[in-house]
């Protein structure tokens, strides 16, 4: 069988392939910001949770930010750095364990802070998540500050909260906001200005501020030097405050790919490729965002190259379509298709819709060897339902 587009490998199909040397470049850049600006950078597990890389990540980042118990456990047991846990609402059954393993606990409302204030321990540093009411995220699904957002406390609700729960300001050591998504420094500066205007009067009694994630620091056009300058200014204006950033996507940005195989090519007005990877199961953002993944060696403009195909997955969902692409040579059954930049978010959002097996997880080591870290089978599927 001909293999037109890719290097031949012996890894299973489909596989997410995380490339260690690319990850290392991202980690080094993040550490550079951390050291130059004297801030603390945490890995947001939501966007990148490949635990077999944590030995590496730990050398560069201070710890993890977790949303809920399972991520907090992963942070505590596998990453072993600082654990910062936020949840839109903590569950009573899970909170005692969160208390035991978290350095910072960030609440989404005064009511949650009040509910749990007597369950925390002296080593937990408590904070509240603020809605800075400034955001320029265009896609509602990813906009934490959109209309009627449930994430974070608005200025009005904050003023009500400190009246209803007068002791709450004495309980907290920090304020947290997360208002960015794939954005550059200009948006962080605008959000901070609004945050400072609305909440600056409370800074004097705090120990830390957390500027959340969404900082696209490792993207080539990100203003890294500008970020360092901005953070240094904040640090010199408020020298008593520790500053935290918690990017997820920026850690895993462009660190690997999803490799899939052509299983069949069917015809219905156009040529339609059936892959062993699925938009619904393995690349949910292609449907939810929506966005079109890049394919190595192909054009995402279906009419640019000579041979055009619609790529679809092997579930029974009619809309399980990855998109229309064009290629220089005709595709054949058995060809490999490589979807670029599939390590952040994609892997952690993966489900087992229709019982389709999860892709194996493979680490491409810096010496170019492949390590198959995890293989999934029926038992994994069974344990999820
Ligand atoms: C999603 C999220 C992050 C990480 O965001 P990225 O866009 O992946 O950098 C950080 N903090 C919180 C609270 C989040 O919800």
mmCIF file of C-alpha atoms and ligand atoms in Angstrom:
data_model
loop_
_atom_site.group_PDB
_atom_site.id
_atom_site.type_symbol
_atom_site.label_atom_id
_atom_site.label_comp_id
_atom_site.label_asym_id
_atom_site.label_seq_id
_atom_site.Cartn_x
_atom_site.Cartn_y
_atom_site.Cartn_z
ATOM 1 C CA UNK A 1 0.000 0.000 0.000
ATOM 2 C CA UNK A 2 1.273 3.421 -0.897
ATOM 3 C CA UNK A 3 1.943 5.987 1.694
ATOM 4 C CA UNK A 4 2.081 9.362 0.015
ATOM 5 C CA UNK A 5 2.222 11.903 2.712
ATOM 6 C CA UNK A 6 4.066 10.683 5.716
ATOM 7 C CA UNK A 7 6.996 9.099 7.284
ATOM 8 C CA UNK A 8 6.312 5.477 8.070
ATOM 9 C CA UNK A 9 6.137 4.713 11.738
ATOM 10 C CA UNK A 10 5.332 1.697 13.795
ATOM 11 C CA UNK A 11 3.000 3.433 16.213
ATOM 12 C CA UNK A 12 -0.698 2.486 16.522
ATOM 13 C CA UNK A 13 -3.338 4.331 14.509
ATOM 14 C CA UNK A 14 -4.807 6.682 15.456
ATOM 15 C CA UNK A 15 -2.248 8.203 17.840
ATOM 16 C CA UNK A 16 -1.655 11.572 19.417
ATOM 17 C CA UNK A 17 2.076 12.125 19.131
ATOM 18 C CA UNK A 18 3.564 14.639 21.556
ATOM 19 C CA UNK A 19 7.051 15.778 20.540
ATOM 20 C CA UNK A 20 9.206 16.279 23.584
ATOM 21 C CA UNK A 21 11.691 18.689 22.006
ATOM 22 C CA UNK A 22 8.869 21.032 20.919
ATOM 23 C CA UNK A 23 7.388 20.904 24.405
ATOM 24 C CA UNK A 24 10.798 21.721 25.824
ATOM 25 C CA UNK A 25 11.027 24.892 23.704
ATOM 26 C CA UNK A 26 7.685 26.088 25.099
ATOM 27 C CA UNK A 27 8.703 25.293 28.667
ATOM 28 C CA UNK A 28 11.975 27.179 28.300
ATOM 29 C CA UNK A 29 10.211 30.279 27.024
ATOM 30 C CA UNK A 30 7.704 30.171 29.879
ATOM 31 C CA UNK A 31 10.513 29.781 32.397
ATOM 32 C CA UNK A 32 12.281 32.758 30.844
ATOM 33 C CA UNK A 33 9.181 34.907 31.498
ATOM 34 C CA UNK A 34 8.881 33.479 35.007
ATOM 35 C CA UNK A 35 12.505 34.279 35.874
ATOM 36 C CA UNK A 36 12.752 37.673 34.174
ATOM 37 C CA UNK A 37 9.493 39.023 35.584
ATOM 38 C CA UNK A 38 9.722 37.245 38.941
ATOM 39 C CA UNK A 39 6.274 35.690 38.636
ATOM 40 C CA UNK A 40 4.968 32.135 39.042
ATOM 41 C CA UNK A 41 3.741 30.135 36.088
ATOM 42 C CA UNK A 42 1.441 27.150 36.577
ATOM 43 C CA UNK A 43 0.329 24.567 34.053
ATOM 44 C CA UNK A 44 -3.454 24.573 33.542
ATOM 45 C CA UNK A 45 -4.223 20.862 33.293
ATOM 46 C CA UNK A 46 -7.411 21.522 31.351
ATOM 47 C CA UNK A 47 -5.373 22.357 28.283
ATOM 48 C CA UNK A 48 -2.480 19.939 28.684
ATOM 49 C CA UNK A 49 -2.436 16.953 31.024
ATOM 50 C CA UNK A 50 0.043 14.505 29.539
ATOM 51 C CA UNK A 51 1.422 13.153 32.771
ATOM 52 C CA UNK A 52 4.320 11.299 31.205
ATOM 53 C CA UNK A 53 5.833 14.735 30.460
ATOM 54 C CA UNK A 54 5.468 16.052 34.004
ATOM 55 C CA UNK A 55 9.036 15.133 34.968
ATOM 56 C CA UNK A 56 10.088 17.592 32.285
ATOM 57 C CA UNK A 57 7.435 20.254 32.995
ATOM 58 C CA UNK A 58 8.271 20.279 36.685
ATOM 59 C CA UNK A 59 11.773 21.562 35.938
ATOM 60 C CA UNK A 60 10.344 24.699 34.350
ATOM 61 C CA UNK A 61 6.969 25.476 35.942
ATOM 62 C CA UNK A 62 5.949 25.957 39.570
ATOM 63 C CA UNK A 63 2.964 23.650 39.650
ATOM 64 C CA UNK A 64 -0.512 23.167 38.259
ATOM 65 C CA UNK A 65 -3.869 24.828 38.239
ATOM 66 C CA UNK A 66 -6.701 22.359 38.627
ATOM 67 C CA UNK A 67 -10.456 22.625 38.240
ATOM 68 C CA UNK A 68 -11.889 20.072 40.586
ATOM 69 C CA UNK A 69 -10.716 16.994 42.423
ATOM 70 C CA UNK A 70 -9.458 14.765 39.629
ATOM 71 C CA UNK A 71 -7.160 17.383 38.177
ATOM 72 C CA UNK A 72 -6.020 18.369 41.670
ATOM 73 C CA UNK A 73 -5.117 14.739 42.378
ATOM 74 C CA UNK A 74 -3.219 14.518 39.088
ATOM 75 C CA UNK A 75 -1.363 17.713 39.993
ATOM 76 C CA UNK A 76 -0.555 16.501 43.501
ATOM 77 C CA UNK A 77 0.379 12.911 42.729
ATOM 78 C CA UNK A 78 2.000 13.249 39.320
ATOM 79 C CA UNK A 79 3.269 16.819 38.930
ATOM 80 C CA UNK A 80 4.136 17.276 42.622
ATOM 81 C CA UNK A 81 4.501 21.087 42.512
ATOM 82 C CA UNK A 82 2.125 23.702 43.850
ATOM 83 C CA UNK A 83 -1.562 22.832 43.497
ATOM 84 C CA UNK A 84 -4.002 25.683 42.832
ATOM 85 C CA UNK A 85 -7.584 24.500 42.738
ATOM 86 C CA UNK A 86 -10.562 26.436 41.452
ATOM 87 C CA UNK A 87 -14.015 25.120 40.716
ATOM 88 C CA UNK A 88 -17.254 26.801 39.631
ATOM 89 C CA UNK A 89 -18.653 24.942 42.648
ATOM 90 C CA UNK A 90 -16.925 22.520 45.003
ATOM 91 C CA UNK A 91 -18.776 19.353 46.016
ATOM 92 C CA UNK A 92 -19.033 18.629 49.751
ATOM 93 C CA UNK A 93 -17.981 15.020 49.188
ATOM 94 C CA UNK A 94 -14.787 16.108 47.412
ATOM 95 C CA UNK A 95 -13.798 19.179 49.389
ATOM 96 C CA UNK A 96 -11.940 17.478 52.285
ATOM 97 C CA UNK A 97 -9.512 15.869 49.828
ATOM 98 C CA UNK A 98 -9.056 19.153 47.971
ATOM 99 C CA UNK A 99 -8.189 20.830 51.276
ATOM 100 C CA UNK A 100 -5.505 18.231 51.968
ATOM 101 C CA UNK A 101 -3.697 18.612 48.650
ATOM 102 C CA UNK A 102 -4.193 22.248 47.553
ATOM 103 C CA UNK A 103 -1.952 25.237 48.246
ATOM 104 C CA UNK A 104 -4.449 27.742 46.864
ATOM 105 C CA UNK A 105 -8.221 27.275 46.816
ATOM 106 C CA UNK A 106 -10.169 29.741 44.695
ATOM 107 C CA UNK A 107 -13.925 30.077 45.157
ATOM 108 C CA UNK A 108 -16.375 31.230 42.523
ATOM 109 C CA UNK A 109 -18.802 32.908 44.959
ATOM 110 C CA UNK A 110 -19.039 34.331 48.475
ATOM 111 C CA UNK A 111 -21.583 31.622 49.286
ATOM 112 C CA UNK A 112 -19.058 28.875 48.469
ATOM 113 C CA UNK A 113 -16.390 30.604 50.537
ATOM 114 C CA UNK A 114 -18.839 30.844 53.422
ATOM 115 C CA UNK A 115 -19.926 27.219 53.049
ATOM 116 C CA UNK A 116 -16.382 25.886 53.244
ATOM 117 C CA UNK A 117 -14.598 28.478 55.399
ATOM 118 C CA UNK A 118 -14.580 26.228 58.464
ATOM 119 C CA UNK A 119 -13.356 23.168 56.561
ATOM 120 C CA UNK A 120 -10.108 24.692 55.288
ATOM 121 C CA UNK A 121 -6.734 24.323 56.953
ATOM 122 C CA UNK A 122 -4.125 26.976 57.830
ATOM 123 C CA UNK A 123 -1.926 25.963 54.905
ATOM 124 C CA UNK A 124 -4.677 26.687 52.352
ATOM 125 C CA UNK A 125 -4.409 30.154 50.877
ATOM 126 C CA UNK A 126 -7.919 31.224 49.850
ATOM 127 C CA UNK A 127 -9.014 33.414 46.980
ATOM 128 C CA UNK A 128 -12.053 34.574 45.051
ATOM 129 C CA UNK A 129 -12.495 34.520 41.307
ATOM 130 C CA UNK A 130 -13.458 37.888 39.918
ATOM 131 C CA UNK A 131 -15.226 38.623 36.653
ATOM 132 C CA UNK A 132 -13.325 41.693 35.397
ATOM 133 C CA UNK A 133 -16.195 42.374 32.976
ATOM 134 C CA UNK A 134 -13.798 43.033 30.168
ATOM 135 C CA UNK A 135 -13.166 40.531 27.454
ATOM 136 C CA UNK A 136 -12.623 40.472 23.744
ATOM 137 C CA UNK A 137 -13.043 36.734 23.249
ATOM 138 C CA UNK A 138 -15.228 36.406 20.183
ATOM 139 C CA UNK A 139 -16.490 32.817 20.464
ATOM 140 C CA UNK A 140 -19.093 32.593 23.262
ATOM 141 C CA UNK A 141 -18.180 29.004 24.090
ATOM 142 C CA UNK A 142 -14.732 30.256 25.139
ATOM 143 C CA UNK A 143 -15.665 33.606 26.637
ATOM 144 C CA UNK A 144 -15.483 33.531 30.449
ATOM 145 C CA UNK A 145 -16.739 37.135 30.666
ATOM 146 C CA UNK A 146 -19.643 36.926 28.235
ATOM 147 C CA UNK A 147 -23.165 38.098 29.110
ATOM 148 C CA UNK A 148 -24.577 36.125 32.062
ATOM 149 C CA UNK A 149 -21.262 34.304 32.552
ATOM 150 C CA UNK A 150 -21.369 32.044 35.610
ATOM 151 C CA UNK A 151 -17.589 32.275 36.059
ATOM 152 C CA UNK A 152 -16.323 34.830 38.551
ATOM 153 C CA UNK A 153 -17.876 37.580 40.681
ATOM 154 C CA UNK A 154 -18.806 40.904 39.093
ATOM 155 C CA UNK A 155 -18.109 44.203 40.836
ATOM 156 C CA UNK A 156 -21.795 44.594 41.826
ATOM 157 C CA UNK A 157 -21.962 41.103 43.279
ATOM 158 C CA UNK A 158 -18.641 41.666 45.059
ATOM 159 C CA UNK A 159 -20.029 44.747 46.843
ATOM 160 C CA UNK A 160 -23.137 42.771 47.843
ATOM 161 C CA UNK A 161 -20.945 39.862 48.944
ATOM 162 C CA UNK A 162 -18.790 41.846 51.341
ATOM 163 C CA UNK A 163 -21.969 43.204 52.947
ATOM 164 C CA UNK A 164 -23.649 39.805 53.306
ATOM 165 C CA UNK A 165 -20.462 38.048 54.431
ATOM 166 C CA UNK A 166 -18.531 40.756 56.303
ATOM 167 C CA UNK A 167 -15.732 38.451 57.464
ATOM 168 C CA UNK A 168 -14.939 37.211 53.962
ATOM 169 C CA UNK A 169 -12.314 39.856 53.158
ATOM 170 C CA UNK A 170 -10.303 38.655 56.155
ATOM 171 C CA UNK A 171 -10.418 35.080 54.930
ATOM 172 C CA UNK A 172 -8.995 35.637 51.474
ATOM 173 C CA UNK A 173 -5.386 36.216 50.443
ATOM 174 C CA UNK A 174 -5.858 36.615 46.739
ATOM 175 C CA UNK A 175 -7.999 37.502 43.755
ATOM 176 C CA UNK A 176 -8.119 35.512 40.549
ATOM 177 C CA UNK A 177 -9.392 36.310 37.089
ATOM 178 C CA UNK A 178 -9.444 34.251 33.912
ATOM 179 C CA UNK A 179 -10.693 36.322 31.008
ATOM 180 C CA UNK A 180 -8.460 35.575 28.038
ATOM 181 C CA UNK A 181 -8.427 32.949 25.320
ATOM 182 C CA UNK A 182 -5.557 32.669 22.827
ATOM 183 C CA UNK A 183 -4.739 36.339 23.319
ATOM 184 C CA UNK A 184 -1.796 38.682 23.286
ATOM 185 C CA UNK A 185 -0.499 41.198 25.811
ATOM 186 C CA UNK A 186 -2.781 44.058 24.734
ATOM 187 C CA UNK A 187 -5.834 42.200 26.055
ATOM 188 C CA UNK A 188 -4.144 41.312 29.340
ATOM 189 C CA UNK A 189 -3.272 44.981 29.820
ATOM 190 C CA UNK A 190 -6.854 46.060 29.121
ATOM 191 C CA UNK A 191 -8.302 43.419 31.457
ATOM 192 C CA UNK A 192 -5.841 44.330 34.206
ATOM 193 C CA UNK A 193 -6.713 48.013 33.923
ATOM 194 C CA UNK A 194 -10.389 47.209 34.470
ATOM 195 C CA UNK A 195 -9.566 44.755 37.264
ATOM 196 C CA UNK A 196 -7.369 47.310 39.024
ATOM 197 C CA UNK A 197 -9.970 50.057 38.629
ATOM 198 C CA UNK A 198 -12.709 47.893 40.166
ATOM 199 C CA UNK A 199 -10.808 45.910 42.768
ATOM 200 C CA UNK A 200 -7.496 47.777 43.351
ATOM 201 C CA UNK A 201 -8.733 49.130 46.690
ATOM 202 C CA UNK A 202 -8.615 45.578 48.101
ATOM 203 C CA UNK A 203 -5.075 44.752 46.917
ATOM 204 C CA UNK A 204 -3.352 46.115 50.036
ATOM 205 C CA UNK A 205 -4.644 43.280 52.229
ATOM 206 C CA UNK A 206 -3.858 40.511 49.760
ATOM 207 C CA UNK A 207 -0.824 38.300 49.189
ATOM 208 C CA UNK A 208 -1.324 37.283 45.576
ATOM 209 C CA UNK A 209 -3.074 37.931 42.287
ATOM 210 C CA UNK A 210 -3.719 35.269 39.673
ATOM 211 C CA UNK A 211 -4.135 36.420 36.078
ATOM 212 C CA UNK A 212 -5.545 33.079 34.859
ATOM 213 C CA UNK A 213 -4.785 31.569 31.467
ATOM 214 C CA UNK A 214 -5.347 32.396 27.822
ATOM 215 C CA UNK A 215 -1.936 34.070 27.444
ATOM 216 C CA UNK A 216 -0.660 32.779 24.125
ATOM 217 C CA UNK A 217 2.945 33.284 25.183
ATOM 218 C CA UNK A 218 4.500 30.591 22.998
ATOM 219 C CA UNK A 219 2.883 31.736 19.761
ATOM 220 C CA UNK A 220 5.481 33.370 17.473
ATOM 221 C CA UNK A 221 3.796 36.781 17.403
ATOM 222 C CA UNK A 222 3.306 37.050 21.181
ATOM 223 C CA UNK A 223 4.958 40.111 22.711
ATOM 224 C CA UNK A 224 7.073 38.259 25.272
ATOM 225 C CA UNK A 225 9.326 41.207 26.155
ATOM 226 C CA UNK A 226 6.250 43.424 26.526
ATOM 227 C CA UNK A 227 4.709 40.881 28.895
ATOM 228 C CA UNK A 228 7.839 40.851 31.038
ATOM 229 C CA UNK A 229 7.797 44.648 31.183
ATOM 230 C CA UNK A 230 4.094 44.717 32.083
ATOM 231 C CA UNK A 231 4.530 42.116 34.832
ATOM 232 C CA UNK A 232 7.549 43.942 36.234
ATOM 233 C CA UNK A 233 5.490 47.134 36.416
ATOM 234 C CA UNK A 234 2.719 45.345 38.304
ATOM 235 C CA UNK A 235 5.322 43.837 40.627
ATOM 236 C CA UNK A 236 6.919 47.197 41.383
ATOM 237 C CA UNK A 237 3.574 48.893 41.935
ATOM 238 C CA UNK A 238 2.433 46.113 44.301
ATOM 239 C CA UNK A 239 5.657 44.597 45.668
ATOM 240 C CA UNK A 240 3.793 42.687 48.406
ATOM 241 C CA UNK A 241 1.819 40.650 45.858
ATOM 242 C CA UNK A 242 2.949 37.413 44.252
ATOM 243 C CA UNK A 243 1.753 37.153 40.672
ATOM 244 C CA UNK A 244 0.568 33.913 39.085
ATOM 245 C CA UNK A 245 -0.172 33.060 35.471
ATOM 246 C CA UNK A 246 -1.736 29.719 34.571
ATOM 247 C CA UNK A 247 -1.551 29.038 30.843
ATOM 248 C CA UNK A 248 -2.637 25.674 29.485
ATOM 249 C CA UNK A 249 -2.682 26.017 25.735
ATOM 250 C CA UNK A 250 0.623 27.924 25.648
ATOM 251 C CA UNK A 251 2.353 24.893 27.209
ATOM 252 C CA UNK A 252 1.076 22.385 24.662
ATOM 253 C CA UNK A 253 0.929 24.791 21.704
ATOM 254 C CA UNK A 254 2.273 23.142 18.540
ATOM 255 C CA UNK A 255 3.915 20.273 20.393
ATOM 256 C CA UNK A 256 2.607 17.409 18.314
ATOM 257 C CA UNK A 257 0.034 15.897 16.033
ATOM 258 C CA UNK A 258 -2.746 13.359 15.617
ATOM 259 C CA UNK A 259 -1.915 10.623 13.133
ATOM 260 C CA UNK A 260 -4.799 8.751 11.480
ATOM 261 C CA UNK A 261 -5.268 6.230 8.670
ATOM 262 C CA UNK A 262 -7.512 6.223 5.581
ATOM 263 C CA UNK A 263 -9.869 3.224 5.973
ATOM 264 C CA UNK A 264 -12.063 3.712 2.915
ATOM 265 C CA UNK A 265 -13.011 6.245 0.258
ATOM 266 C CA UNK A 266 -16.706 6.489 -0.644
ATOM 267 C CA UNK A 267 -18.456 8.606 -3.254
ATOM 268 C CA UNK A 268 -21.600 10.709 -3.074
ATOM 269 C CA UNK A 269 -21.216 13.681 -5.390
ATOM 270 C CA UNK A 270 -17.740 14.152 -3.931
ATOM 271 C CA UNK A 271 -14.971 11.817 -2.718
ATOM 272 C CA UNK A 272 -15.304 11.161 0.981
ATOM 273 C CA UNK A 273 -12.530 9.642 3.072
ATOM 274 C CA UNK A 274 -13.407 7.556 6.129
ATOM 275 C CA UNK A 275 -10.662 7.823 8.735
ATOM 276 C CA UNK A 276 -10.012 5.873 11.908
ATOM 277 C CA UNK A 277 -9.977 9.228 13.733
ATOM 278 C CA UNK A 278 -13.175 11.145 14.381
ATOM 279 C CA UNK A 279 -14.050 14.821 14.746
ATOM 280 C CA UNK A 280 -16.628 13.985 17.407
ATOM 281 C CA UNK A 281 -14.464 11.579 19.421
ATOM 282 C CA UNK A 282 -10.951 12.860 18.914
ATOM 283 C CA UNK A 283 -11.046 16.433 17.605
ATOM 284 C CA UNK A 284 -14.128 17.973 19.251
ATOM 285 C CA UNK A 285 -12.952 21.525 18.687
ATOM 286 C CA UNK A 286 -13.309 21.094 14.939
ATOM 287 C CA UNK A 287 -17.068 20.882 15.572
ATOM 288 C CA UNK A 288 -17.438 23.097 18.633
ATOM 289 C CA UNK A 289 -15.283 26.090 17.857
ATOM 290 C CA UNK A 290 -15.472 25.511 14.894
ATOM 291 C CA UNK A 291 -11.989 25.468 13.447
ATOM 292 C CA UNK A 292 -10.274 23.610 10.664
ATOM 293 C CA UNK A 293 -7.203 21.578 11.544
ATOM 294 C CA UNK A 294 -4.142 21.811 9.339
ATOM 295 C CA UNK A 295 -3.068 18.617 7.586
ATOM 296 C CA UNK A 296 0.598 18.073 6.819
ATOM 297 C CA UNK A 297 1.208 18.311 3.066
ATOM 298 C CA UNK A 298 -2.404 19.209 2.230
ATOM 299 C CA UNK A 299 -4.313 22.430 1.635
ATOM 300 C CA UNK A 300 -7.314 23.329 3.753
ATOM 301 C CA UNK A 301 -8.630 25.058 0.638
ATOM 302 C CA UNK A 302 -10.488 22.190 -1.028
ATOM 303 C CA UNK A 303 -9.949 23.586 -4.517
ATOM 304 C CA UNK A 304 -6.289 24.614 -4.306
ATOM 305 C CA UNK A 305 -4.652 21.283 -5.100
ATOM 306 C CA UNK A 306 -5.624 18.733 -7.692
ATOM 307 C CA UNK A 307 -7.325 16.056 -5.558
ATOM 308 C CA UNK A 308 -10.124 17.081 -3.220
ATOM 309 C CA UNK A 309 -11.651 15.044 -0.404
ATOM 310 C CA UNK A 310 -14.038 15.466 2.460
ATOM 311 C CA UNK A 311 -12.554 13.798 5.560
ATOM 312 C CA UNK A 312 -14.964 12.117 7.950
ATOM 313 C CA UNK A 313 -14.760 9.915 11.026
ATOM 314 C CA UNK A 314 -15.866 6.383 11.705
ATOM 315 C CA UNK A 315 -18.783 7.118 14.010
ATOM 316 C CA UNK A 316 -22.456 7.046 13.018
ATOM 317 C CA UNK A 317 -22.793 10.795 13.587
ATOM 318 C CA UNK A 318 -23.698 12.422 10.260
ATOM 319 C CA UNK A 319 -21.870 15.567 11.277
ATOM 320 C CA UNK A 320 -18.658 13.752 12.143
ATOM 321 C CA UNK A 321 -16.861 15.687 9.401
ATOM 322 C CA UNK A 322 -13.346 17.052 9.839
ATOM 323 C CA UNK A 323 -13.489 19.194 6.709
ATOM 324 C CA UNK A 324 -12.748 19.439 2.976
ATOM 325 C CA UNK A 325 -9.104 19.394 1.911
ATOM 326 C CA UNK A 326 -7.067 19.075 -1.274
ATOM 327 C CA UNK A 327 -3.929 17.034 -1.960
ATOM 328 C CA UNK A 328 -1.248 16.870 -4.672
ATOM 329 C CA UNK A 329 -1.684 13.120 -5.160
ATOM 330 C CA UNK A 330 -4.740 10.886 -4.844
ATOM 331 C CA UNK A 331 -5.262 9.328 -1.428
ATOM 332 C CA UNK A 332 -5.210 5.556 -1.047
ATOM 333 C CA UNK A 333 -6.568 3.204 1.560
ATOM 334 C CA UNK A 334 -3.881 2.815 4.225
ATOM 335 C CA UNK A 335 -2.426 6.323 3.790
ATOM 336 C CA UNK A 336 -1.593 8.210 6.937
ATOM 337 C CA UNK A 337 -3.090 11.645 7.591
ATOM 338 C CA UNK A 338 -1.327 13.950 10.027
ATOM 339 C CA UNK A 339 -3.373 16.638 11.780
ATOM 340 C CA UNK A 340 -1.099 19.364 13.097
ATOM 341 C CA UNK A 341 -1.153 20.883 16.584
ATOM 342 C CA UNK A 342 -3.396 18.341 18.266
ATOM 343 C CA UNK A 343 -1.835 18.098 21.695
ATOM 344 C CA UNK A 344 -3.312 20.945 23.739
ATOM 345 C CA UNK A 345 -7.046 20.706 24.447
ATOM 346 C CA UNK A 346 -7.725 18.098 21.796
ATOM 347 C CA UNK A 347 -6.383 15.196 23.806
ATOM 348 C CA UNK A 348 -7.976 16.222 27.079
ATOM 349 C CA UNK A 349 -11.392 16.659 25.462
ATOM 350 C CA UNK A 350 -11.320 13.244 23.918
ATOM 351 C CA UNK A 351 -14.274 11.000 24.712
ATOM 352 C CA UNK A 352 -15.305 7.545 23.673
ATOM 353 C CA UNK A 353 -18.447 8.460 21.703
ATOM 354 C CA UNK A 354 -19.838 5.318 20.076
ATOM 355 C CA UNK A 355 -17.255 3.275 21.962
ATOM 356 C CA UNK A 356 -14.547 4.107 19.438
ATOM 357 C CA UNK A 357 -11.217 3.412 21.076
ATOM 358 C CA UNK A 358 -9.224 6.367 22.298
ATOM 359 C CA UNK A 359 -6.017 7.023 20.391
ATOM 360 C CA UNK A 360 -2.933 5.623 22.035
ATOM 361 C CA UNK A 361 -0.663 8.190 23.629
ATOM 362 C CA UNK A 362 2.846 8.247 22.334
ATOM 363 C CA UNK A 363 5.828 10.282 23.344
ATOM 364 C CA UNK A 364 8.348 11.037 20.645
ATOM 365 C CA UNK A 365 11.554 11.360 22.625
ATOM 366 C CA UNK A 366 14.209 13.900 21.775
ATOM 367 C CA UNK A 367 16.293 11.054 20.344
ATOM 368 C CA UNK A 368 13.449 10.387 17.858
ATOM 369 C CA UNK A 369 12.369 7.120 19.475
ATOM 370 C CA UNK A 370 8.665 6.526 20.122
ATOM 371 C CA UNK A 371 7.369 5.433 23.487
ATOM 372 C CA UNK A 372 3.818 4.105 23.496
ATOM 373 C CA UNK A 373 2.711 5.409 26.871
ATOM 374 C CA UNK A 374 -0.898 4.289 26.971
ATOM 375 C CA UNK A 375 -3.094 1.960 24.956
ATOM 376 C CA UNK A 376 -6.849 1.977 25.446
ATOM 377 C CA UNK A 377 -9.244 -0.928 25.031
ATOM 378 C CA UNK A 378 -12.654 -2.229 25.933
ATOM 379 C CA UNK A 379 -12.045 -2.057 29.659
ATOM 380 C CA UNK A 380 -11.341 1.654 29.461
ATOM 381 C CA UNK A 381 -14.540 2.208 27.569
ATOM 382 C CA UNK A 382 -16.472 0.050 30.032
ATOM 383 C CA UNK A 383 -15.120 1.873 33.024
ATOM 384 C CA UNK A 384 -16.443 5.175 31.644
ATOM 385 C CA UNK A 385 -20.055 4.152 31.234
HETATM 386 C C1 LIG B 1 -8.925 27.289 30.893
HETATM 387 C C2 LIG B 1 -8.329 27.900 32.071
HETATM 388 C C3 LIG B 1 -6.958 28.182 32.101
HETATM 389 C C4 LIG B 1 -6.039 27.897 30.937
HETATM 390 O O1 LIG B 1 -6.417 28.629 29.809
HETATM 391 P P1 LIG B 1 -5.567 28.519 28.447
HETATM 392 O O2 LIG B 1 -6.411 29.247 27.467
HETATM 393 O O3 LIG B 1 -5.431 27.079 28.121
HETATM 394 O O4 LIG B 1 -4.251 29.159 28.686
HETATM 395 C C5 LIG B 1 -6.450 28.750 33.249
HETATM 396 N N1 LIG B 1 -7.237 29.038 34.319
HETATM 397 C C6 LIG B 1 -8.554 28.771 34.319
HETATM 398 C C7 LIG B 1 -9.359 29.086 35.520
HETATM 399 C C8 LIG B 1 -9.153 28.197 33.204
HETATM 400 O O5 LIG B 1 -10.472 27.943 33.206
#
